[in-house]
Amino acid sequence: QVQLVESGGGWVQPGGSLQLSCVASGGIGRIDAMGWYRQAPDKQRELVAITNGGTTSYRDSVKGRFTISRHYVRNTVYLQMNSLKPEDTAVYYCHVTVSNTEYWGQGTRVTVSS
């Protein structure tokens, strides 16, 4: 059973930075894509960034501010978030695809406010 453990969320003022981490463990086969989603209050969950085989993609609203990276040996995916805005406030979820099966982390809250 694959488990995902996220860390790095918290409170930050607008313009600040945070780095999220997600470690995958347990029954790891071939990890395909690793990514981050987020869900703000009363909104649908949305894809923030994803990395798969060296290819990365971002939603338009975070391009130039967020960077996703992956450590293959550690089975870890990171999300570096810079120039944070209040509209980035959400619960961020790690998402991993292993042998065509999807797994979700428990979520880590990010709050951007002054």
mmCIF file of C-alpha atoms in Angstrom:
data_model
loop_
_atom_site.group_PDB
_atom_site.id
_atom_site.type_symbol
_atom_site.label_atom_id
_atom_site.label_comp_id
_atom_site.label_asym_id
_atom_site.label_seq_id
_atom_site.Cartn_x
_atom_site.Cartn_y
_atom_site.Cartn_z
ATOM 1 C CA GLN A 1 0.000 0.000 0.000
ATOM 2 C CA VAL A 2 1.516 3.276 -1.111
ATOM 3 C CA GLN A 3 1.489 6.029 1.489
ATOM 4 C CA LEU A 4 2.114 9.691 0.879
ATOM 5 C CA VAL A 5 3.267 11.973 3.665
ATOM 6 C CA GLU A 6 3.197 15.699 3.050
ATOM 7 C CA SER A 7 4.870 18.464 4.989
ATOM 8 C CA GLY A 8 5.713 22.125 4.687
ATOM 9 C CA GLY A 9 2.381 23.889 4.821
ATOM 10 C CA GLY A 10 1.631 26.798 7.105
ATOM 11 C CA TRP A 11 0.904 30.477 7.257
ATOM 12 C CA VAL A 12 2.826 33.076 5.282
ATOM 13 C CA GLN A 13 2.346 36.709 4.405
ATOM 14 C CA PRO A 14 1.696 37.748 0.807
ATOM 15 C CA GLY A 15 4.935 37.720 -1.138
ATOM 16 C CA GLY A 16 6.412 35.033 1.051
ATOM 17 C CA SER A 17 7.608 31.535 0.224
ATOM 18 C CA LEU A 18 6.927 27.993 1.317
ATOM 19 C CA GLN A 19 8.194 24.623 0.202
ATOM 20 C CA LEU A 20 5.984 21.566 0.290
ATOM 21 C CA SER A 21 7.374 18.051 0.363
ATOM 22 C CA CYS A 22 5.737 14.699 -0.244
ATOM 23 C CA VAL A 23 7.413 11.359 0.394
ATOM 24 C CA ALA A 24 6.000 8.197 -1.146
ATOM 25 C CA SER A 25 6.603 4.901 0.625
ATOM 26 C CA GLY A 26 5.335 1.328 0.827
ATOM 27 C CA GLY A 27 4.947 -1.010 -2.101
ATOM 28 C CA ILE A 28 6.459 1.421 -4.522
ATOM 29 C CA GLY A 29 6.588 0.093 -8.016
ATOM 30 C CA ARG A 30 7.166 2.307 -10.954
ATOM 31 C CA ILE A 31 6.194 5.858 -10.091
ATOM 32 C CA ASP A 32 4.829 7.602 -13.117
ATOM 33 C CA ALA A 33 3.598 11.108 -12.445
ATOM 34 C CA MET A 34 3.990 13.067 -9.213
ATOM 35 C CA GLY A 35 2.133 16.273 -8.685
ATOM 36 C CA TRP A 36 0.296 18.715 -6.485
ATOM 37 C CA TYR A 37 -3.350 19.688 -6.419
ATOM 38 C CA ARG A 38 -5.086 22.206 -4.227
ATOM 39 C CA GLN A 39 -8.574 22.855 -2.985
ATOM 40 C CA ALA A 40 -9.711 26.196 -1.653
ATOM 41 C CA PRO A 41 -12.866 26.548 0.463
ATOM 42 C CA ASP A 42 -16.007 26.078 -1.605
ATOM 43 C CA LYS A 43 -14.002 25.361 -4.740
ATOM 44 C CA GLN A 44 -13.152 22.261 -6.705
ATOM 45 C CA ARG A 45 -9.797 20.576 -6.408
ATOM 46 C CA GLU A 46 -7.465 21.799 -9.140
ATOM 47 C CA LEU A 47 -4.137 20.725 -10.532
ATOM 48 C CA VAL A 48 -1.285 23.014 -9.545
ATOM 49 C CA ALA A 49 1.769 21.311 -11.018
ATOM 50 C CA ILE A 50 2.818 17.914 -12.258
ATOM 51 C CA THR A 51 6.047 16.201 -13.247
ATOM 52 C CA ASN A 52 6.275 13.054 -15.319
ATOM 53 C CA GLY A 53 9.374 11.666 -16.938
ATOM 54 C CA GLY A 54 11.187 14.953 -16.770
ATOM 55 C CA THR A 55 8.291 16.931 -18.175
ATOM 56 C CA THR A 56 6.633 19.490 -15.945
ATOM 57 C CA SER A 57 3.510 21.549 -16.332
ATOM 58 C CA TYR A 58 1.788 24.202 -14.245
ATOM 59 C CA ARG A 59 -1.545 25.887 -14.077
ATOM 60 C CA ASP A 60 -1.322 29.370 -15.533
ATOM 61 C CA SER A 61 -1.873 31.210 -12.269
ATOM 62 C CA VAL A 62 1.280 29.773 -10.671
ATOM 63 C CA LYS A 63 3.659 29.850 -13.615
ATOM 64 C CA GLY A 64 6.817 31.763 -12.793
ATOM 65 C CA ARG A 65 6.117 31.540 -9.063
ATOM 66 C CA PHE A 66 5.950 27.820 -8.279
ATOM 67 C CA THR A 67 8.501 25.140 -9.129
ATOM 68 C CA ILE A 68 7.912 21.417 -8.919
ATOM 69 C CA SER A 69 10.831 19.044 -8.586
ATOM 70 C CA ARG A 70 11.319 15.378 -7.919
ATOM 71 C CA HIS A 71 13.981 13.306 -6.189
ATOM 72 C CA TYR A 72 13.827 9.902 -7.823
ATOM 73 C CA VAL A 73 15.886 7.994 -5.264
ATOM 74 C CA ARG A 74 13.954 9.395 -2.303
ATOM 75 C CA ASN A 75 10.559 9.064 -4.042
ATOM 76 C CA THR A 76 9.913 12.637 -3.046
ATOM 77 C CA VAL A 77 8.242 15.496 -4.841
ATOM 78 C CA TYR A 78 8.643 19.116 -3.845
ATOM 79 C CA LEU A 79 6.714 22.270 -4.588
ATOM 80 C CA GLN A 80 8.609 25.498 -4.100
ATOM 81 C CA MET A 81 6.123 28.331 -3.852
ATOM 82 C CA ASN A 82 7.371 31.893 -4.143
ATOM 83 C CA SER A 83 5.598 35.239 -4.327
ATOM 84 C CA LEU A 84 2.591 33.719 -2.650
ATOM 85 C CA LYS A 85 -0.755 35.450 -2.982
ATOM 86 C CA PRO A 86 -3.891 35.256 -0.852
ATOM 87 C CA GLU A 87 -5.580 33.374 -3.687
ATOM 88 C CA ASP A 88 -3.041 30.579 -3.213
ATOM 89 C CA THR A 89 -4.659 29.796 0.120
ATOM 90 C CA ALA A 90 -5.864 26.206 0.002
ATOM 91 C CA VAL A 91 -5.244 22.689 1.159
ATOM 92 C CA TYR A 92 -2.526 21.238 -1.038
ATOM 93 C CA TYR A 93 -2.601 17.546 -1.877
ATOM 94 C CA CYS A 94 0.183 15.382 -3.166
ATOM 95 C CA HIS A 95 -0.843 13.069 -5.995
ATOM 96 C CA VAL A 96 1.149 10.123 -7.277
ATOM 97 C CA THR A 97 0.486 7.609 -10.014
ATOM 98 C CA VAL A 98 2.103 4.215 -9.518
ATOM 99 C CA SER A 99 1.589 1.606 -12.216
ATOM 100 C CA ASN A 100 -1.550 3.418 -13.367
ATOM 101 C CA THR A 101 -2.999 3.555 -9.833
ATOM 102 C CA GLU A 102 -3.575 6.958 -8.242
ATOM 103 C CA TYR A 103 -2.772 7.847 -4.660
ATOM 104 C CA TRP A 104 -3.477 10.974 -2.632
ATOM 105 C CA GLY A 105 -1.841 12.497 0.395
ATOM 106 C CA GLN A 106 -3.811 13.715 3.371
ATOM 107 C CA GLY A 107 -3.319 17.359 2.465
ATOM 108 C CA THR A 108 -1.369 20.210 3.969
ATOM 109 C CA ARG A 109 -2.895 23.638 4.533
ATOM 110 C CA VAL A 110 -1.349 26.769 3.111
ATOM 111 C CA THR A 111 -2.667 30.117 4.293
ATOM 112 C CA VAL A 112 -1.498 33.360 2.718
ATOM 113 C CA SER A 113 -2.664 36.446 4.552
ATOM 114 C CA SER A 114 -1.435 39.566 6.207
#
